[in-house]
């Protein structure tokens, strides 16, 4: 009998969502998280309205809504010249018409607490030490617990929810293929991670004294990057932005200087941030790639959230994809566990040995195929669309000016595009977008 039905590594929104859905359905779940919560997390902290429907299903909606966050009724995109276009939050769909501005420290801690309440065994300060691979499939993980001690845990299934670092998938791939680990750890300090391979660096801090419009998330485009200013709890604004690694290196990795000399080349940002001061320490992370990975990277292992695909942050839909992806992975795993249980029940009726709720080896391949197909159906269209939009986001300033001007011409087109960056199925992904821009 394995220790757990499912082991989930990573306690962000994808991991917590998967854990809560699975435990609520009766599965024995272990969730391991490297940090102790609450912890600050580099993110725009714009929680799009559709997330609130997920919070309701996860049993945390009332808590999230009373946590002191801000209502965000629109996102305003500013070209470098200051030319603007607005996307109302209600266009995204969902039960509420406004998005929520709430720190990740608060949001993630509430989700993790809920996981404990529904019976998940949550281990904080427990980083991945290794992946157990037997018979060509993942059978569990080992974790650093209580400082230096390493302990192994076994399960029928494992979910990698460690974010862009894909810690479990990389380990499993290395175990299975004997490949050398090349990717780096995700969380780094300012100035530490601006080496030649890194194209972009993202920064984030909570500011006081910023003068963004009330109830608005403001996105600023500037040469080599973009950034977002969004209200959060306590009257603060969260500023999160990208800059080219070369620009960051030239400024010695000094986040405040990069903000002044790179981001504030955007005319609107120069107005709103002229008196702003960081009231938290700056976080910085190297971003080497966007887009998709294999959602079923090894037999017995599923990936959810950023570990499966990193959607471009200007869409403000990464957390939505993490919550949705966690639910999708939970669904797939739950069906596999149910199938294994009924197989066992049948065998014990026939007086044969049960197989300990462990699917048969050949079932892993069809499960992986099923999950990849479900993943593509749910997320494929929006990931492809965002891949195209990304080119515009990082294009030279003249293109950003043109894009803001062109998209400003049609509210219907903007609405269709906004929906398509987060729509539920590949069909809906393109249905809402008119074939051409209307004048
Ligand atoms: C610059 C930037 C701005 C963004 N802004 C927004 C926004 O405004 N709105 C939005 O919706 N999305 C935004 N996103 C995207 C959003 O942050 C992610 O999509 C979301 O956090 C993904 O959730 P996750 O649970 O998959 O991963 P994460 O939130 O990254 O959680 C992974 C968890 O795994 C833990 N972990 C990692 N490695 C290990 C290990 N080895 N062992 C144990 N635990 C481990 C980490 O500590 C972490 O808690 C932004 C992203 C970036 C980079």
Coordinates of C-alpha atoms and ligand atoms in Angstrom, one line a residue:
X1 CA 0.0 0.0 0.0
X2 CA 1.6 3.3 -1.0
X3 CA 1.8 6.0 1.8
X4 CA -0.6 8.3 -0.2
X5 CA -2.8 8.2 -3.3
X6 CA -1.3 11.4 -4.6
X7 CA 1.8 13.4 -3.8
X8 CA 1.8 17.1 -5.0
X9 CA 5.0 19.1 -4.9
X10 CA 4.5 22.9 -4.8
X11 CA 1.9 24.8 -2.8
X12 CA 1.0 27.6 -5.2
X13 CA -2.5 28.0 -6.7
X14 CA -2.0 24.9 -9.0
X15 CA -0.8 22.6 -6.1
X16 CA -3.4 23.8 -3.6
X17 CA -6.2 23.6 -6.1
X18 CA -5.3 20.0 -7.1
X19 CA -4.9 19.0 -3.4
X20 CA -8.2 20.5 -2.3
X21 CA -10.2 18.9 -5.1
X22 CA -8.6 15.5 -4.6
X23 CA -8.9 15.4 -0.8
X24 CA -12.5 16.6 -1.0
X25 CA -13.1 13.6 -3.2
X26 CA -11.7 11.3 -0.6
X27 CA -8.1 10.8 -1.8
X28 CA -5.1 10.6 0.6
X29 CA -3.0 13.6 -0.5
X30 CA 0.4 14.8 0.6
X31 CA 1.3 18.4 -0.4
X32 CA 5.0 19.4 0.0
X33 CA 6.0 23.1 -0.2
X34 CA 9.6 24.4 -0.1
X35 CA 8.7 27.7 1.8
X36 CA 6.9 28.5 5.0
X37 CA 3.7 30.5 4.2
X38 CA 2.8 33.3 4.1
X39 CA 5.6 34.3 1.8
X40 CA 6.0 37.0 -0.8
X41 CA 5.9 35.8 -4.4
X42 CA 6.9 37.6 -7.6
X43 CA 3.6 38.2 -9.4
X44 CA 1.4 41.0 -10.8
X45 CA -1.2 40.0 -8.1
X46 CA -4.1 40.7 -10.5
X47 CA -6.6 37.9 -9.7
X48 CA -8.9 37.9 -12.7
X49 CA -12.7 37.6 -12.1
X50 CA -13.0 34.0 -13.2
X51 CA -10.7 32.9 -10.3
X52 CA -13.5 33.8 -8.0
X53 CA -15.6 31.0 -9.3
X54 CA -12.7 28.6 -8.6
X55 CA -12.4 30.1 -5.1
X56 CA -16.0 29.3 -4.5
X57 CA -15.6 25.7 -5.6
X58 CA -12.5 25.4 -3.4
X59 CA -14.4 26.8 -0.4
X60 CA -12.2 30.0 0.1
X61 CA -14.3 32.7 -1.6
X62 CA -15.6 34.5 1.5
X63 CA -12.1 34.5 3.0
X64 CA -10.5 35.9 -0.2
X65 CA -13.2 38.6 -0.6
X66 CA -12.8 39.7 3.0
X67 CA -9.0 39.7 3.1
X68 CA -8.8 43.5 2.4
X69 CA -7.9 43.3 -1.3
X70 CA -8.8 45.9 -3.9
X71 CA -11.6 45.7 -6.5
X72 CA -10.0 46.1 -10.0
X73 CA -12.6 47.1 -12.6
X74 CA -10.4 47.6 -15.6
X75 CA -7.0 47.1 -17.1
X76 CA -5.5 50.0 -19.0
X77 CA -2.7 49.3 -21.5
X78 CA -0.4 52.3 -22.1
X79 CA 1.9 52.5 -25.2
X80 CA 5.3 54.2 -24.5
X81 CA 3.8 57.6 -25.6
X82 CA 1.1 57.3 -23.0
X83 CA -1.7 56.4 -25.5
X84 CA -4.1 54.2 -23.7
X85 CA -6.7 51.5 -24.2
X86 CA -9.0 50.0 -21.6
X87 CA -10.2 46.4 -21.1
X88 CA -13.0 46.3 -18.4
X89 CA -12.6 43.3 -16.1
X90 CA -16.2 42.2 -16.8
X91 CA -15.1 41.3 -20.3
X92 CA -13.1 38.4 -18.9
X93 CA -16.3 36.6 -17.8
X94 CA -16.9 34.9 -14.5
X95 CA -19.4 35.4 -11.7
X96 CA -18.0 38.8 -10.6
X97 CA -17.5 41.9 -12.8
X98 CA -14.3 43.0 -11.0
X99 CA -10.9 41.4 -10.6
X100 CA -9.3 41.2 -7.1
X101 CA -6.0 42.8 -6.2
X102 CA -4.6 40.7 -3.4
X103 CA -1.0 39.8 -2.4
X104 CA 0.2 36.3 -3.2
X105 CA 1.3 36.1 0.4
X106 CA -2.3 36.3 1.5
X107 CA -3.9 34.3 -1.4
X108 CA -1.6 31.4 -1.4
X109 CA -1.6 31.1 2.5
X110 CA -5.4 31.0 2.4
X111 CA -5.5 28.2 -0.2
X112 CA -2.9 26.2 1.7
X113 CA -4.9 26.6 4.9
X114 CA -8.0 25.3 3.2
X115 CA -6.0 22.3 1.9
X116 CA -5.2 21.4 5.5
X117 CA -8.8 21.8 6.5
X118 CA -10.0 19.3 4.0
X119 CA -7.5 16.7 5.2
X120 CA -4.5 17.2 3.0
X121 CA -1.2 16.4 4.8
X122 CA 0.7 19.6 4.2
X123 CA 4.5 19.8 4.7
X124 CA 6.0 23.3 4.6
X125 CA 9.7 23.9 4.4
X126 CA 10.0 20.6 2.6
X127 CA 11.9 20.9 -0.6
X128 CA 12.2 18.2 -3.2
X129 CA 15.3 16.0 -2.7
X130 CA 14.7 13.4 -5.3
X131 CA 12.1 11.4 -7.4
X132 CA 11.6 7.7 -6.9
X133 CA 11.4 6.0 -10.3
X134 CA 10.7 2.2 -10.4
X135 CA 9.8 0.1 -13.3
X136 CA 10.1 3.1 -15.6
X137 CA 7.4 5.1 -13.7
X138 CA 7.4 7.7 -10.9
X139 CA 6.4 6.1 -7.6
X140 CA 7.0 9.0 -5.2
X141 CA 9.4 11.6 -4.0
X142 CA 12.0 12.2 -1.3
X143 CA 11.9 15.5 0.6
X144 CA 14.2 17.5 2.8
X145 CA 12.3 17.5 6.0
X146 CA 13.4 19.1 9.3
X147 CA 16.4 20.7 7.8
X148 CA 18.8 18.2 6.5
X149 CA 16.9 14.9 7.0
X150 CA 15.6 13.3 3.8
X151 CA 12.5 11.2 3.8
X152 CA 10.9 9.2 1.1
X153 CA 7.1 9.2 0.4
X154 CA 5.3 6.9 -2.0
X155 CA 2.1 7.3 -4.0
X156 CA 0.3 6.0 -7.0
X157 CA 0.5 9.4 -8.7
X158 CA 2.6 12.5 -8.4
X159 CA 1.8 16.0 -9.5
X160 CA 4.5 18.6 -10.3
X161 CA 3.1 22.0 -9.2
X162 CA 6.5 23.6 -8.6
X163 CA 6.0 26.4 -11.1
X164 CA 8.3 27.4 -13.9
X165 CA 11.2 25.5 -12.3
X166 CA 9.5 22.1 -13.0
X167 CA 11.6 20.6 -10.2
X168 CA 9.9 17.2 -10.2
X169 CA 9.6 16.8 -14.0
X170 CA 13.3 17.7 -14.4
X171 CA 14.3 15.2 -11.8
X172 CA 12.1 12.5 -13.2
X173 CA 13.4 13.2 -16.8
X174 CA 17.0 12.9 -15.4
X175 CA 16.3 9.7 -13.6
X176 CA 14.5 8.2 -16.7
X177 CA 16.9 9.4 -19.4
X178 CA 20.1 9.9 -17.4
X179 CA 20.1 13.5 -18.7
X180 CA 22.1 16.2 -17.0
X181 CA 20.1 18.8 -15.1
X182 CA 20.5 22.1 -16.8
X183 CA 17.7 24.4 -15.6
X184 CA 18.3 26.7 -12.6
X185 CA 16.4 27.2 -9.4
X186 CA 13.6 29.8 -9.8
X187 CA 14.0 32.2 -6.9
X188 CA 17.0 34.4 -7.0
X189 CA 18.0 37.7 -5.5
X190 CA 18.4 41.0 -7.3
X191 CA 21.5 41.0 -9.4
X192 CA 22.3 37.3 -8.9
X193 CA 20.7 36.0 -12.0
X194 CA 21.6 38.2 -14.9
X195 CA 24.0 35.9 -16.7
X196 CA 24.3 35.6 -20.4
X197 CA 21.6 32.9 -20.9
X198 CA 18.9 35.0 -19.2
X199 CA 17.0 37.1 -21.6
X200 CA 14.6 38.7 -19.2
X201 CA 14.5 39.6 -15.5
X202 CA 11.2 40.2 -13.7
X203 CA 11.0 42.5 -10.6
X204 CA 8.3 43.1 -8.1
X205 CA 7.7 45.2 -4.9
X206 CA 4.8 46.8 -3.1
X207 CA 5.0 50.5 -3.4
X208 CA 3.6 53.5 -1.6
X209 CA 3.0 56.8 -3.2
X210 CA 2.2 55.4 -6.7
X211 CA -0.6 57.3 -8.5
X212 CA -2.4 54.8 -10.7
X213 CA -6.0 55.4 -11.4
X214 CA -8.4 54.1 -8.7
X215 CA -9.6 50.6 -9.4
X216 CA -7.4 50.1 -12.4
X217 CA -4.5 47.8 -13.2
X218 CA -2.2 49.8 -15.5
X219 CA 0.1 48.0 -18.0
X220 CA 3.1 50.0 -19.3
X221 CA 4.9 49.0 -22.5
X222 CA 8.5 50.4 -23.0
X223 CA 11.5 49.4 -25.1
X224 CA 12.4 45.8 -24.2
X225 CA 9.6 45.0 -21.8
X226 CA 6.4 45.7 -20.0
X227 CA 5.2 46.1 -16.4
X228 CA 2.0 46.3 -14.4
X229 CA 0.9 48.4 -11.5
X230 CA -2.1 47.1 -9.6
X231 CA -3.7 48.0 -6.3
X232 CA -3.5 45.4 -3.5
X233 CA -4.4 45.4 0.3
X234 CA -3.4 48.0 2.8
X235 CA -3.5 50.9 0.3
X236 CA -0.3 49.7 -1.5
X237 CA 0.3 49.1 -5.2
X238 CA 2.0 46.1 -6.5
X239 CA 4.6 46.9 -9.3
X240 CA 5.8 44.0 -11.3
X241 CA 7.8 44.4 -14.5
X242 CA 10.2 42.8 -17.0
X243 CA 13.5 44.3 -18.3
X244 CA 16.1 42.9 -20.6
X245 CA 19.0 41.1 -18.9
X246 CA 21.4 43.5 -20.6
X247 CA 19.5 46.6 -19.3
X248 CA 19.5 45.1 -15.8
X249 CA 23.2 44.3 -15.9
X250 CA 24.1 47.8 -17.0
X251 CA 22.4 49.1 -13.9
X252 CA 24.1 46.7 -11.5
X253 CA 20.9 44.8 -10.9
X254 CA 19.5 47.7 -8.9
X255 CA 15.7 47.3 -9.2
X256 CA 14.8 50.9 -8.3
X257 CA 17.2 52.2 -10.9
X258 CA 15.9 49.8 -13.5
X259 CA 12.4 51.1 -12.7
X260 CA 13.4 54.7 -13.1
X261 CA 15.6 54.3 -16.2
X262 CA 13.8 51.6 -18.1
X263 CA 10.2 51.3 -17.1
X264 CA 9.7 55.0 -16.6
X265 CA 10.5 55.6 -20.3
X266 CA 6.8 54.9 -20.6
X267 CA 5.2 58.4 -20.3
X268 CA 2.3 57.3 -18.1
X269 CA 4.6 55.3 -15.8
X270 CA 6.8 58.4 -15.4
X271 CA 3.7 60.2 -14.0
X272 CA 2.4 57.5 -11.8
X273 CA 5.7 56.3 -10.3
X274 CA 7.5 59.7 -9.9
X275 CA 7.0 59.7 -6.1
X276 CA 6.7 56.0 -5.5
X277 CA 8.8 54.2 -2.9
X278 CA 9.2 50.5 -2.3
X279 CA 7.7 49.4 1.0
X280 CA 8.8 45.8 0.7
X281 CA 12.1 44.4 -0.5
X282 CA 12.4 43.9 -4.3
X283 CA 12.1 40.4 -5.6
X284 CA 13.7 39.4 -8.8
X285 CA 13.4 36.3 -11.0
X286 CA 15.1 35.3 -14.3
X287 CA 12.6 34.3 -17.0
X288 CA 14.1 32.2 -19.7
X289 CA 11.0 31.0 -21.6
X290 CA 7.3 31.2 -22.0
X291 CA 4.9 28.7 -23.3
X292 CA 4.2 24.9 -23.1
X293 CA 5.9 21.9 -21.6
X294 CA 4.7 18.3 -21.6
X295 CA 1.8 18.1 -19.1
X296 CA 2.5 14.4 -18.6
X297 CA 6.3 14.4 -18.5
X298 CA 6.8 10.8 -17.1
X299 CA 4.6 7.8 -16.4
X300 CA 2.8 8.4 -13.1
X301 CA 3.7 12.1 -13.2
X302 CA 1.4 15.0 -14.2
X303 CA 2.2 18.7 -14.4
X304 CA -0.2 21.5 -13.5
X305 CA 0.1 25.3 -13.5
X306 CA 3.3 26.9 -14.7
X307 CA 5.1 23.6 -14.6
X308 CA 2.9 22.6 -17.6
X309 CA 2.8 26.0 -19.4
X310 CA 3.8 29.5 -18.5
X311 CA 1.3 31.9 -20.1
X312 CA 2.3 35.5 -20.7
X313 CA 1.7 37.6 -17.6
X314 CA 0.2 40.6 -19.5
X315 CA -2.9 38.5 -19.9
X316 CA -3.4 38.4 -16.1
X317 CA -4.5 34.8 -16.5
X318 CA -1.6 32.7 -15.0
X319 CA -3.3 32.2 -11.7
X320 CA -6.5 31.3 -13.5
X321 CA -4.7 28.6 -15.5
X322 CA -3.0 27.4 -12.3
X323 CA -6.4 27.0 -10.5
X324 CA -8.0 25.4 -13.6
X325 CA -5.0 23.2 -14.3
X326 CA -4.9 21.9 -10.7
X327 CA -8.6 21.0 -11.1
X328 CA -8.0 19.3 -14.4
X329 CA -5.1 17.2 -13.1
X330 CA -7.1 16.3 -10.0
X331 CA -10.0 15.2 -12.2
X332 CA -7.7 12.9 -14.3
X333 CA -6.0 11.4 -11.3
X334 CA -9.3 10.9 -9.5
X335 CA -10.7 8.9 -12.4
X336 CA -7.6 6.8 -12.5
X337 CA -7.8 6.1 -8.8
X338 CA -11.5 5.2 -9.1
X339 CA -10.6 2.8 -12.0
X340 CA -7.9 1.2 -9.8
X341 CA -10.2 0.8 -6.9
X342 CA -12.9 -0.9 -8.9
X343 CA -10.3 -3.2 -10.4
X344 CA -9.2 -4.1 -6.9
X345 CA -12.8 -4.6 -5.7
X346 CA -13.4 -6.9 -8.7
X347 CA -10.3 -8.9 -7.9
X348 CA -11.1 -9.3 -4.2
X349 CA -14.7 -10.5 -5.2
X350 CA -12.9 -13.1 -7.3
X351 CA -10.6 -13.9 -4.3
X352 CA -7.5 -12.7 -6.1
X353 CA -4.9 -10.4 -4.6
X354 CA -5.8 -6.7 -4.8
X355 CA -3.2 -4.5 -6.5
X356 CA -3.2 -1.8 -3.8
X357 CA -5.0 0.9 -5.7
X358 CA -2.1 1.1 -8.0
X359 CA -3.0 1.2 -11.7
X360 CA -1.5 -1.4 -14.0
X361 CA 1.6 -0.4 -15.9
X362 CA -0.1 -0.1 -19.3
X363 CA -2.7 2.2 -17.8
X364 CA -0.1 5.0 -17.4
X365 CA 0.3 5.5 -21.2
X366 CA -3.4 5.9 -21.8
X367 CA -3.7 8.2 -18.8
X368 CA -0.9 10.4 -20.1
X369 CA -2.6 10.5 -23.5
X370 CA -6.0 11.3 -22.0
X371 CA -4.5 14.1 -19.8
X372 CA -2.5 15.6 -22.7
X373 CA -5.7 15.7 -24.9
X374 CA -7.8 17.2 -22.1
X375 CA -5.0 19.8 -21.5
X376 CA -4.8 20.8 -25.1
X377 CA -8.6 21.0 -25.4
X378 CA -8.7 23.3 -22.4
X379 CA -5.6 25.4 -22.8
X380 CA -4.2 24.9 -26.4
X381 CA -6.0 27.8 -28.1
X382 CA -5.2 30.5 -25.5
X383 CA -1.6 29.4 -25.3
X384 CA -1.2 29.7 -29.1
X385 CA -2.9 33.1 -29.2
X386 CA -0.7 34.4 -26.3
X387 CA 2.4 33.2 -28.1
X388 CA 1.4 35.5 -31.0
X389 CA 0.6 38.4 -28.7
X390 CA 3.9 38.0 -26.9
X391 CA 5.7 39.1 -30.1
X392 CA 3.8 42.4 -30.0
X393 CA 4.4 42.9 -26.3
X394 CA 8.2 42.7 -26.7
X395 CA 8.3 44.3 -30.1
X396 CA 9.9 47.8 -30.6
X397 CA 7.9 50.8 -29.3
X398 CA 6.5 51.8 -32.7
X399 CA 4.7 48.5 -32.9
X400 CA 3.2 48.9 -29.4
X401 CA 2.0 52.3 -30.4
X402 CA 0.4 50.8 -33.5
X403 CA -1.1 47.9 -31.6
X404 CA -2.7 50.3 -29.0
X405 CA -4.0 52.5 -31.8
X406 CA -5.4 49.5 -33.8
X407 CA -7.0 47.7 -30.9
X408 CA -8.4 51.0 -29.6
X409 CA -10.5 51.2 -32.8
X410 CA -12.9 48.4 -31.9
X411 CA -14.3 47.5 -28.5
X412 CA -15.8 44.3 -29.9
X413 CA -12.5 43.1 -31.2
X414 CA -10.8 44.0 -27.8
X415 CA -13.5 42.1 -25.9
X416 CA -13.1 39.0 -28.2
X417 CA -9.4 39.1 -27.8
X418 CA -9.6 39.5 -24.0
X419 CA -11.9 36.5 -23.8
X420 CA -9.7 34.4 -26.1
X421 CA -6.7 34.8 -23.8
X422 CA -8.6 32.8 -21.1
X423 CA -11.4 30.9 -22.8
X424 CA -12.3 27.4 -21.7
X425 CA -12.0 25.5 -24.9
X426 CA -10.2 25.5 -28.2
X427 CA -13.4 26.2 -30.1
X428 CA -14.4 29.2 -27.9
X429 CA -10.8 30.4 -28.2
X430 CA -11.3 31.7 -31.7
X431 CA -15.1 32.1 -31.8
X432 CA -15.2 35.4 -30.1
X433 CA -12.7 37.2 -32.3
X434 CA -14.0 38.9 -35.5
X435 CA -12.0 38.0 -38.6
X436 CA -10.6 41.5 -39.0
X437 CA -10.4 44.8 -37.1
X438 CA -13.5 47.0 -37.7
X439 CA -13.0 50.7 -38.1
Ligands
LIG1 C1 6.4 38.8 -13.7 C2 5.1 38.0 -13.6 C3 3.9 38.6 -13.3 C4 2.7 37.9 -13.2 N1 1.5 38.5 -13.0 C5 0.4 37.8 -12.9 C6 -0.9 38.4 -12.6 O1 -0.9 39.6 -12.4 N2 -2.0 37.6 -12.7 C7 -1.9 36.3 -12.9 O2 -3.0 35.6 -12.9 N3 -0.8 35.6 -13.1 C8 0.4 36.4 -13.1 N4 1.6 35.7 -13.3 C9 1.6 34.3 -13.5 C10 1.4 33.6 -12.1 O3 2.3 34.1 -11.2 C11 1.7 32.1 -12.3 O4 1.0 31.6 -13.4 C12 1.2 31.3 -11.1 O5 1.9 31.6 -9.9 C13 1.4 29.8 -11.3 O6 1.0 29.1 -10.2 P1 1.7 27.7 -9.9 O7 1.0 27.2 -8.7 O8 1.7 26.9 -11.1 O9 3.2 28.0 -9.5 P2 3.8 28.9 -8.4 O10 2.8 30.0 -8.0 O11 5.1 29.3 -8.9 O12 4.0 28.0 -7.2 C14 5.0 27.0 -7.1 C15 5.2 26.6 -5.7 O13 6.1 25.5 -5.7 C16 7.1 25.7 -4.7 N5 8.3 25.0 -5.1 C17 9.2 25.3 -6.1 N6 10.2 24.4 -6.2 C18 10.0 23.6 -5.2 C19 10.7 22.4 -4.7 N7 11.8 22.0 -5.3 N8 10.2 21.7 -3.7 C20 9.1 22.1 -3.0 N9 8.3 23.2 -3.4 C21 8.8 23.9 -4.5 C22 7.3 27.2 -4.7 O14 7.9 27.7 -3.4 C23 5.9 27.8 -4.9 O15 5.2 28.0 -3.7 C24 2.8 36.5 -13.4 C25 4.0 35.8 -13.5 C26 5.2 36.6 -13.6 C27 6.5 35.9 -13.8

